[in-house]
CSV table of C-alpha atoms in Angstrom, one decimal:
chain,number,residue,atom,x,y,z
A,27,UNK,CA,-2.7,-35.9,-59.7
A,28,UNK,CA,-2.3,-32.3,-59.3
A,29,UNK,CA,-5.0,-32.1,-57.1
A,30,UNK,CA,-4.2,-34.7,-55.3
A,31,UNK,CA,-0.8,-33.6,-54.5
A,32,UNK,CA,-2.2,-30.0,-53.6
A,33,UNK,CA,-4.6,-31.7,-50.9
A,34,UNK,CA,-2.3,-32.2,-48.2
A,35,UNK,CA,-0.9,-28.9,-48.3
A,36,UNK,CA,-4.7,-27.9,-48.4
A,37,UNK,CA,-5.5,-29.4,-45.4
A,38,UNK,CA,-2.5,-28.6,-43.6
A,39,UNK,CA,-3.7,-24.9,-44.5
A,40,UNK,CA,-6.5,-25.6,-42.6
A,41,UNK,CA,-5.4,-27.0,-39.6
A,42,UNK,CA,-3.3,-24.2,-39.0
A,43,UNK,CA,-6.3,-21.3,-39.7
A,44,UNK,CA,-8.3,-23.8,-37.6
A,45,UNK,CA,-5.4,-23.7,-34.8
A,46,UNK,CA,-5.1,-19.7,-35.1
A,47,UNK,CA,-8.9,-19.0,-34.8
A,48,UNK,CA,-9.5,-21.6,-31.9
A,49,UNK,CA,-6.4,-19.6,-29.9
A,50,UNK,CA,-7.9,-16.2,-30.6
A,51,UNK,CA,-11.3,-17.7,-29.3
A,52,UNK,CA,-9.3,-19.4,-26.2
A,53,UNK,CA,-7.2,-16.2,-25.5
A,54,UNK,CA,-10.3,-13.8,-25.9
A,55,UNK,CA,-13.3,-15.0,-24.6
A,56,UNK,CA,-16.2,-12.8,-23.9
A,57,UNK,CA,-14.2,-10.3,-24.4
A,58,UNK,CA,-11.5,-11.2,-21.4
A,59,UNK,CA,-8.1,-11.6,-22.6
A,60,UNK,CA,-6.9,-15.0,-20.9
A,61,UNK,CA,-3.2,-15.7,-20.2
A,62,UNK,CA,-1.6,-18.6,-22.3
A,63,UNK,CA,-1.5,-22.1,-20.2
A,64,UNK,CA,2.3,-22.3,-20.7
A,65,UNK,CA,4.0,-19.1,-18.3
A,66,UNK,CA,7.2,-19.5,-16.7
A,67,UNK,CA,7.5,-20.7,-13.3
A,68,UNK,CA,9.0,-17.3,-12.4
A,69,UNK,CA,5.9,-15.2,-13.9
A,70,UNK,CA,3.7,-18.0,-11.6
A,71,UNK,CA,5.9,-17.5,-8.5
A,72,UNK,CA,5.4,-13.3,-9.0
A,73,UNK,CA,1.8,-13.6,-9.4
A,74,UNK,CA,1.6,-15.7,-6.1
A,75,UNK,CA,3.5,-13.3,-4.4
A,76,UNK,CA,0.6,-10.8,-4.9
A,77,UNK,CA,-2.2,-13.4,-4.5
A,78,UNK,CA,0.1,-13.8,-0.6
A,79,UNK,CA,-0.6,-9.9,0.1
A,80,UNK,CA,-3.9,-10.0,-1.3
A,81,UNK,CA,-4.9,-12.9,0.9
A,82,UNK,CA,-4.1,-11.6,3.6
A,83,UNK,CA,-5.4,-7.6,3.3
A,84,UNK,CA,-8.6,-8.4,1.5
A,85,UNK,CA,-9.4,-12.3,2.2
A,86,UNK,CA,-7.8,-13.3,5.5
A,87,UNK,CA,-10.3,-11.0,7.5
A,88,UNK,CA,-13.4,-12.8,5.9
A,89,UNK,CA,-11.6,-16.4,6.6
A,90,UNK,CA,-10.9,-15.4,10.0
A,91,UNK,CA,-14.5,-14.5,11.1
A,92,UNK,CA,-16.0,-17.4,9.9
A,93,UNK,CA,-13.6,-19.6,11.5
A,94,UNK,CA,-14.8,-17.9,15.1
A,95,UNK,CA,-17.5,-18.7,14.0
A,96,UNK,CA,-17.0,-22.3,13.3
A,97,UNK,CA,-15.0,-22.7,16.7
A,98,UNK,CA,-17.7,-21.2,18.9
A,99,UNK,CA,-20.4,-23.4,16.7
A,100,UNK,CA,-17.9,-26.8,17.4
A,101,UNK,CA,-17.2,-25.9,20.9
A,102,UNK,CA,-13.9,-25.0,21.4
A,103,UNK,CA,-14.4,-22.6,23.9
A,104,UNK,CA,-10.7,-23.1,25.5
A,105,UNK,CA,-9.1,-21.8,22.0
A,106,UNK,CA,-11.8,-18.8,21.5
A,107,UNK,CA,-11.1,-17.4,25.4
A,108,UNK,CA,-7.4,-17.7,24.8
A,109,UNK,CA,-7.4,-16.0,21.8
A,110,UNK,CA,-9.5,-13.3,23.3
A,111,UNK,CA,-7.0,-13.4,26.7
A,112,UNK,CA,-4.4,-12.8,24.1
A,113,UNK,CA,-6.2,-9.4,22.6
A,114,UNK,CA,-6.8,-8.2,26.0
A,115,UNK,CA,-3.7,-8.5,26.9
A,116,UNK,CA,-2.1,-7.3,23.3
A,117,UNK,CA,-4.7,-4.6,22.5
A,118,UNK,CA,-2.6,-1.4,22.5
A,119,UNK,CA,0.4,-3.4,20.3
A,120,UNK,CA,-0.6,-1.4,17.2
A,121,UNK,CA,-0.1,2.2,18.9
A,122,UNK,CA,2.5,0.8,21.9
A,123,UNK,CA,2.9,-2.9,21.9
A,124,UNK,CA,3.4,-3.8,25.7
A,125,UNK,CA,4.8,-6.9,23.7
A,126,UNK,CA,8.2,-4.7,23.4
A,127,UNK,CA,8.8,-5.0,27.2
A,128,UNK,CA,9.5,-9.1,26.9
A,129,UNK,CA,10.7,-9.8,23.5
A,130,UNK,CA,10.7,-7.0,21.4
A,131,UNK,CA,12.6,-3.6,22.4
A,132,UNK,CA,11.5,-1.6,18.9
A,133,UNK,CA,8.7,0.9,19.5
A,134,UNK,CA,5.5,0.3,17.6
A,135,UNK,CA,4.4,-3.5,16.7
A,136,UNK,CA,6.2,-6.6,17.2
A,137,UNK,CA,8.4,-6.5,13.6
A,138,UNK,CA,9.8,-10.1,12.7
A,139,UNK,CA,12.8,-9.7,10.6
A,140,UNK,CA,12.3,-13.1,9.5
A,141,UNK,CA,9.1,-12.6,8.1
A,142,UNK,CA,9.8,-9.4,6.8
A,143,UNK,CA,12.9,-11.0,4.9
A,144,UNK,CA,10.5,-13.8,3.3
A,145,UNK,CA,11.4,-14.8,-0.6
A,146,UNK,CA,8.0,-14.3,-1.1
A,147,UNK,CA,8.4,-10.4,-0.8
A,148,UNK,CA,10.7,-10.5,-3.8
A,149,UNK,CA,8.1,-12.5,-5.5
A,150,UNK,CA,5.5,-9.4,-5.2
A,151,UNK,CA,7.6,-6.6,-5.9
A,152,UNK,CA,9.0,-8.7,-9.3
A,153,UNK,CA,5.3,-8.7,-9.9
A,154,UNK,CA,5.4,-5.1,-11.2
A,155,UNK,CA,8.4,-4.8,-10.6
A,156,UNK,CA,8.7,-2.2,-7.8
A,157,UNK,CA,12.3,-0.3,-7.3
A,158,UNK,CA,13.0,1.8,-4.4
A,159,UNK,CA,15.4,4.6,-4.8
A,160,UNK,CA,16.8,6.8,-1.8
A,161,UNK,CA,18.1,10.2,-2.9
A,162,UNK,CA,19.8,11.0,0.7
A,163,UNK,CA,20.5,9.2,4.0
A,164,UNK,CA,18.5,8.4,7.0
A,165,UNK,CA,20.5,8.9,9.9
A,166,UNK,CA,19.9,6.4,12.7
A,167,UNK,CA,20.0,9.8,15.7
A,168,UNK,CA,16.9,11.4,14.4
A,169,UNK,CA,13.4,9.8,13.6
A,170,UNK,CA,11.5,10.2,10.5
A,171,UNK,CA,7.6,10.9,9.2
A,172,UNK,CA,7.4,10.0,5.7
A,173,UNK,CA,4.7,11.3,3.5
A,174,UNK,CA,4.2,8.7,0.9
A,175,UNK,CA,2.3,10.5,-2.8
A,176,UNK,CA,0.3,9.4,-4.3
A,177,UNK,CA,-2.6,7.2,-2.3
A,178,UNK,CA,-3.8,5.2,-5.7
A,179,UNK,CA,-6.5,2.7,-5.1
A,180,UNK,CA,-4.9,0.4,-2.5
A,181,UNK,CA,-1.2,2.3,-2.7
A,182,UNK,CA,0.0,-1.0,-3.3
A,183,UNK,CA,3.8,1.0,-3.8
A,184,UNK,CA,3.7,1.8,0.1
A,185,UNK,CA,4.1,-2.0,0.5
A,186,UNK,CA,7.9,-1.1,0.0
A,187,UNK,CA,7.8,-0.5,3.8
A,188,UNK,CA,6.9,-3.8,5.2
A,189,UNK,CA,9.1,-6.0,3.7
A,190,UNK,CA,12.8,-6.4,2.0
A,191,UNK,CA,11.3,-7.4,-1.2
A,192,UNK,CA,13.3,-3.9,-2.7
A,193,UNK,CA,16.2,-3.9,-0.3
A,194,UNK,CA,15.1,-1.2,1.8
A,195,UNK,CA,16.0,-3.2,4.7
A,196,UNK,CA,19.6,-3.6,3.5
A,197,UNK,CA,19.8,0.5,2.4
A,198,UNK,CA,18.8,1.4,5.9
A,199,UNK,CA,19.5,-1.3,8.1
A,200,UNK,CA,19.3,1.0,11.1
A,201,UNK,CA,16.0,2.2,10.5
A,202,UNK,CA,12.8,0.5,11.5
A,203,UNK,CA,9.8,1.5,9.2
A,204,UNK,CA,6.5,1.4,10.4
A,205,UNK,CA,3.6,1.8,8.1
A,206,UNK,CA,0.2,2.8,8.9
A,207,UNK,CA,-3.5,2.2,8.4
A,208,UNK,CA,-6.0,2.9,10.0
A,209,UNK,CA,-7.4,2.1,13.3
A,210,UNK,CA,-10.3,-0.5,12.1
A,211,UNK,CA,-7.7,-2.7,10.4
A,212,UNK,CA,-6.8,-4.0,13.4
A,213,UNK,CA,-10.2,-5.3,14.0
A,214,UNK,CA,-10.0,-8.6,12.2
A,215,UNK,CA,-8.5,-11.3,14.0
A,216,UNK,CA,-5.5,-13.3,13.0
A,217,UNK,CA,-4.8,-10.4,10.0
A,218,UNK,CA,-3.7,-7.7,12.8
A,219,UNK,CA,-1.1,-9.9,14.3
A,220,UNK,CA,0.0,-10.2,10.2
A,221,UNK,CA,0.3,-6.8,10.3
A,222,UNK,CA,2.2,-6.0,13.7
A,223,UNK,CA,4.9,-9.0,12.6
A,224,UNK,CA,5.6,-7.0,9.9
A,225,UNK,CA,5.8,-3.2,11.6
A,226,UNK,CA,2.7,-2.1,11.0
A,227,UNK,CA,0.9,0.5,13.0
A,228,UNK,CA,-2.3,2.5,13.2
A,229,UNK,CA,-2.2,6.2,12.0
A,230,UNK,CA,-3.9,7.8,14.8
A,231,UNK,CA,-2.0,10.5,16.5
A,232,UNK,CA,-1.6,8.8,20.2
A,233,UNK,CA,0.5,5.9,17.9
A,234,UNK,CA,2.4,8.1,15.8
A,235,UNK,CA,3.4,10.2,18.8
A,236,UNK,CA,4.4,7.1,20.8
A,237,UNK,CA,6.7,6.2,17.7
A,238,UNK,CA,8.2,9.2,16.8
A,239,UNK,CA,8.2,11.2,20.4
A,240,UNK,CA,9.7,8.5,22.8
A,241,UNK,CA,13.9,8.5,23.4
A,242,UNK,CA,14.6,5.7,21.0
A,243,UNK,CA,15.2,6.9,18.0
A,244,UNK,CA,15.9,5.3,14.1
A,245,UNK,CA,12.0,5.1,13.8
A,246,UNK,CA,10.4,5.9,10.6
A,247,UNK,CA,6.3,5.8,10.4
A,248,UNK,CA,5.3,6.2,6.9
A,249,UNK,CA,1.9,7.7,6.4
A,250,UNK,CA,0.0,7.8,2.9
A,251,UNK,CA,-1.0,11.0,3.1
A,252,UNK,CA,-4.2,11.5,0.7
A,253,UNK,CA,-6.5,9.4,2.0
A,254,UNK,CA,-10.3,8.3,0.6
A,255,UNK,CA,-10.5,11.7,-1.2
A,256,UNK,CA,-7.5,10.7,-2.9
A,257,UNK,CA,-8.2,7.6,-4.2
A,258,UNK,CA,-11.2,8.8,-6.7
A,259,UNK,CA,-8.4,10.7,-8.3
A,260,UNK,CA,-6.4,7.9,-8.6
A,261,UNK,CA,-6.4,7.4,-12.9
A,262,UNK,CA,-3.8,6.6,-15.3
A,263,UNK,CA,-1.5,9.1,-16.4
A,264,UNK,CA,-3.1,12.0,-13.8
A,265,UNK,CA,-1.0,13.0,-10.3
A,266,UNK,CA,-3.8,14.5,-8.6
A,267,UNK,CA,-3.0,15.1,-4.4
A,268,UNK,CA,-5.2,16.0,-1.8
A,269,UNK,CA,-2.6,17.9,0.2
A,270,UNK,CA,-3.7,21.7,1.0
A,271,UNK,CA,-5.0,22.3,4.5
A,272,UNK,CA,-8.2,20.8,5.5
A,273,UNK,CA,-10.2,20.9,8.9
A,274,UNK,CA,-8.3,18.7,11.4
A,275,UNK,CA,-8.7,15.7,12.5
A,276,UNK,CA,-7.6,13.0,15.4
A,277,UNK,CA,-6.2,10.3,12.7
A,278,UNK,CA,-3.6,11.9,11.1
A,279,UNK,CA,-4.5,11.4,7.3
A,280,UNK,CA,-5.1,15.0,7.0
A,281,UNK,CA,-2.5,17.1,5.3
A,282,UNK,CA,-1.8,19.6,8.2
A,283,UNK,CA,-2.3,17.3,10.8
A,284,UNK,CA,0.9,15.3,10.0
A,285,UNK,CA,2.5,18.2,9.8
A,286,UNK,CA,1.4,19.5,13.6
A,287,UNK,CA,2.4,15.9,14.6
A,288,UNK,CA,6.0,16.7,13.2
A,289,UNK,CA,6.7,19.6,14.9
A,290,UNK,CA,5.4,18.1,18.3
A,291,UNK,CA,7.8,15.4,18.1
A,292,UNK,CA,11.0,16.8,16.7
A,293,UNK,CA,10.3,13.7,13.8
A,294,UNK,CA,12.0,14.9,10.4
A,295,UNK,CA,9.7,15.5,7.2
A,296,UNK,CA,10.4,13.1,4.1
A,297,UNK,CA,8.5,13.6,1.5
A,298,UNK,CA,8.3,9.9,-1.2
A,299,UNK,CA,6.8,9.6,-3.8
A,300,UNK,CA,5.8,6.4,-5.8
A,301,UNK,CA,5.9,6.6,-9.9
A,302,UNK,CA,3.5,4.4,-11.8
A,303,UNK,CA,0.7,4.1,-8.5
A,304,UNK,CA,-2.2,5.5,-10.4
A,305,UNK,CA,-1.7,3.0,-13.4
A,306,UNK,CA,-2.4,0.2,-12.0
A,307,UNK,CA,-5.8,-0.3,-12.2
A,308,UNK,CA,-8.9,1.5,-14.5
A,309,UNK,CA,-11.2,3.3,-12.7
A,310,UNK,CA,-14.6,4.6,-14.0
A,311,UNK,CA,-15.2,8.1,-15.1
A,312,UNK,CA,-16.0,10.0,-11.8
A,313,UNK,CA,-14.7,13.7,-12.2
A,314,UNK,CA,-15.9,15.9,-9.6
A,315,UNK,CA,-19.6,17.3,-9.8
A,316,UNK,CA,-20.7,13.8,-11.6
A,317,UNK,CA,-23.6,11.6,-10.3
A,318,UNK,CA,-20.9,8.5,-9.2
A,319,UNK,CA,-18.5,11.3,-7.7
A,320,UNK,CA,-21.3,12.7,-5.6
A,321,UNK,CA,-22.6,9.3,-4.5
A,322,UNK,CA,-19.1,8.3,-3.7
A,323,UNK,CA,-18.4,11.5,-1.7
A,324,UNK,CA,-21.4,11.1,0.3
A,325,UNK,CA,-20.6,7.6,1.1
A,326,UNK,CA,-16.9,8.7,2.1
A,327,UNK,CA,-18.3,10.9,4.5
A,328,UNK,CA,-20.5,8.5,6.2
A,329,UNK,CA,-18.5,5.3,6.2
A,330,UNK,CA,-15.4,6.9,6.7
A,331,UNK,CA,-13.6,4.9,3.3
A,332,UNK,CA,-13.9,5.8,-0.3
A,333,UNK,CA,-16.0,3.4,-3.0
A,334,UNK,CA,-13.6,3.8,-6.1
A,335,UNK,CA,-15.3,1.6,-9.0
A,336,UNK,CA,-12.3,0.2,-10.3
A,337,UNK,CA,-10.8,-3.1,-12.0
A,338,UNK,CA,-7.9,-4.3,-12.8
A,339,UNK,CA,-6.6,-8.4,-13.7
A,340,UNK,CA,-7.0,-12.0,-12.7
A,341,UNK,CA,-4.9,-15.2,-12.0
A,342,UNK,CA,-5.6,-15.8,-15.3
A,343,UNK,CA,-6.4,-13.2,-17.0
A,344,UNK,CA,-4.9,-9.9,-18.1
A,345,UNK,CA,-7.9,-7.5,-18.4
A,346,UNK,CA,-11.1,-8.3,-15.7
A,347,UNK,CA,-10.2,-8.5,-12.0
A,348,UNK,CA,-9.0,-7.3,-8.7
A,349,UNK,CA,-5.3,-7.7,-9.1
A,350,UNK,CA,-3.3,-5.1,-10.8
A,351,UNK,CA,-1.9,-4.7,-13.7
A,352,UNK,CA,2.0,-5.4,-14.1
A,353,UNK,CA,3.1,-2.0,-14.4
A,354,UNK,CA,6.4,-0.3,-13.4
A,355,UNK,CA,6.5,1.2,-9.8
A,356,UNK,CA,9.3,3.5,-8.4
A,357,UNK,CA,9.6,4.5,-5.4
A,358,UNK,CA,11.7,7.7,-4.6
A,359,UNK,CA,12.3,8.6,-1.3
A,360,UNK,CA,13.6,12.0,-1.0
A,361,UNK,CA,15.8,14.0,1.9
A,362,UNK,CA,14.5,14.6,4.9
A,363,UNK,CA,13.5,18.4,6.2
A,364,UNK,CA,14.4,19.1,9.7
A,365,UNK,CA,12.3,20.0,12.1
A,366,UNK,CA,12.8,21.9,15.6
A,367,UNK,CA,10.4,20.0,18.3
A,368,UNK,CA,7.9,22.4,19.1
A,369,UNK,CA,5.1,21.4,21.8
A,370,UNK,CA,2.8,24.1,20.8
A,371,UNK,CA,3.6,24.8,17.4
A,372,UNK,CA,1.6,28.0,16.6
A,373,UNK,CA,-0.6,28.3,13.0
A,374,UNK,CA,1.8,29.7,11.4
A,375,UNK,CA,4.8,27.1,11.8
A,376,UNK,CA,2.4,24.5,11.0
A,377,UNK,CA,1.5,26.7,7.8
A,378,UNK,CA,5.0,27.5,7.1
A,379,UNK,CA,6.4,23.8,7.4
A,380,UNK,CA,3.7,22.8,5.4
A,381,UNK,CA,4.6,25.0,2.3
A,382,UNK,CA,8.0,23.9,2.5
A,383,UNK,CA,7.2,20.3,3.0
A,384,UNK,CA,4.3,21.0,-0.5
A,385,UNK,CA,7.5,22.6,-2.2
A,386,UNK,CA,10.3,19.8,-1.5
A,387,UNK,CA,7.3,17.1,-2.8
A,388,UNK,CA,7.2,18.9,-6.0
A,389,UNK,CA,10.8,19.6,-6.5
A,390,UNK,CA,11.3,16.0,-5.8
A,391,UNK,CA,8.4,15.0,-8.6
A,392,UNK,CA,9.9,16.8,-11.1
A,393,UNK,CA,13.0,16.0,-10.5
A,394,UNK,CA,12.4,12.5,-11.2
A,395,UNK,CA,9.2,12.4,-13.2
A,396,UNK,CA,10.8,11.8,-16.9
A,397,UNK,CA,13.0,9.0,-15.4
A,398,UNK,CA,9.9,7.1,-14.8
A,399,UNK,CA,7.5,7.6,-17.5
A,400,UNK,CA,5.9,10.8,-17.0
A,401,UNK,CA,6.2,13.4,-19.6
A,402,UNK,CA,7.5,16.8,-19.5
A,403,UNK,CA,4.1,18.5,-19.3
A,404,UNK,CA,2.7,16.5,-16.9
A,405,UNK,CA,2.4,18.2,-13.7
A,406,UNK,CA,1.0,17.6,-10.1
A,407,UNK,CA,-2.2,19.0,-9.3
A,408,UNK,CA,-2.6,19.4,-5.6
A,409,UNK,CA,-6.2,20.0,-3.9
């Protein structure tokens, strides 16, 4: 009898260990730690938000191509030469946008507040989440260059700037932010006119000078500063900047370049800086005199882009994709440094601007680091 009665409790024993290990295989197979089936809706609508962004930086361009492809294949000539009448005629919209003149009176792209207002916005900066914090006012008279630190792998923070997912819109309703990229994004059908709806520009200097230089003023264009060197520095826990004066260059992702571009059009610095950037994704061991490092430095130079081998999460997974990982982000945007327009600034006001411009990002980093997570001893290194 006694055995008897023990059984059930036995066997109930057993279901349960059976339960545990079958969840432990489920959860972590191959060594892939996969998100439980049952996640709130709100944790599904966040993780869409990203997939949205995603879509439309990494996937869209692909999509897009092969449906040209598939219209010229079916025959629909009609749509292909009006779509192509529309880039003739819309070509210089990410460094002027001759669209302006009809609909649009804002410098630089063809923003839709509407777009730029979308829920789904919210949805993506939740993700993480991302908070954006202004340490002094941007006064609609005068027009802004902001230097946004650090690049990270895809500076996913600098996404603060297209949309109202962290209220930026309502803390500077007067101010229309433009973030750039560079000239080939615009290449890819269908994903550029994504970009120009929601105030994105290219970063070369006949765009940024269009901005920032013309009479209307309350123009911000936001430029991450680093560039491809920058992003194989981009690890967790390490603030390493490519910022010290390098040879210079016509696309303005050189550290004394923007600074030249400043003084020729009167635009005030502001230096931002976004907490929690380099976290969010792993990349591989490549410090500087390594095999991978060299490889990937020689392909920079060539191509024109950096190759970080990196990884980060899935859809449905938490440890093996190309999403990142949730992670705090913080955006802090700090007071702008005047600047006297100066149409042939001379080598040493670029120099000198530049120092101080070096000296307010550091001030502002350390002012703010142990709010967000970094620790006391943990310092910027700038190249």
């Amino acid at each position: 009898m006694k055995e008897s009665a023990a059984s059930p409790s036995v066997h109930r024993t057993c279901t349960l260990a059976s339960s545990l290990v079958l969840r432990t295989i489920m959860t972590k197979l191959g060594g892939i730690e996969l998100a439980p089936l049952h996640v709130p809706l709100q944790r599904r609508l966040q993780t869409a938000g990203v997939l949205y962004h995603f879509l439309f930086a990494f996937l869209l361009p692909i999509v897009a191509w092969i449906l040209f492809c598939w219209l010229l294949y079916a025959g629909y000539y009609l749509v292909i030469a009006a779509y192509i009448g529309w880039l003739w005629w819309d070509w210089d919209a990410p460094r002027q946008a001759p669209i302006r003149r009809v609909i649009h009176p804002i410098p630089g792209a063809y923003a839709s507040r509407y777009l730029r207002n979308l829920g789904i916005h919210k949805w993506f900066c939740s993700f993480f989440p991302i908070k954006f914090h202004a340490t002094a006012e941007l006064p609609n008279n005068k027009n802004y260059l902001i230097g946004f630190h650090p690049h990270g792998i895809i500076s996913i923070s600098a996404y603060n700037f297209i949309g109202n997912g962290t209220g930026i819109m309502d803390r500077f309703p007067n101010i229309n932010f433009h973030l750039c990229t560079l000239v080939g994004q615009f290449s890819f059908p269908l994903r550029r006119e994504w970009m120009l709806l929601h105030g994105m520009i290219n970063a070369s200097k006949d765009s940024l000078k269009y901005v920032l230089g013309g009479p209307m003023t309350g123009q911000a264009a936001v430029l991450v500063v680093g560039g491809a060197e920058e992003a194989l520095d981009a690890h967790p826990g390490k603030h390493v900047l490519t910022l010290k004066a390098r040879k210079p260059a016509t696309v303005l992702t050189f550290s004394q370049g923007f600074i030249k571009l400043a003084l020729e059009t009167g635009a005030h610095l502001v230096p931002c800086f976004g907490f929690g950037e380099n976290d969010l994704y792993l990349q591989a061991a490549n410090e500087k005199g390594t095999f991978l490092r060299q490889f990937q430095t020689w392909f920079k130079n060539i191509a024109g882009f950096s190759p970080p081998l990196f990884h980060g999460r899935g859809i449905f997974n938490y440890n093996a994709g190309l999403l990142p990982f949730r992670h705090d982000l913080n955006t802090v945007l700090g007071a702008p440094i005047p600047v006297e327009k100066t149409l042939n600034p001379t080598p040493e006001q670029i120099n000198d601007l530049h120092s101080l411009y070096i000296k307010r990002l550091v001030e502002l980093f350390e002012e703010h680091k142990q709010k967000y997570g970094v620790a006391e001893d943990n310092h910027l290194i700038i190249h």
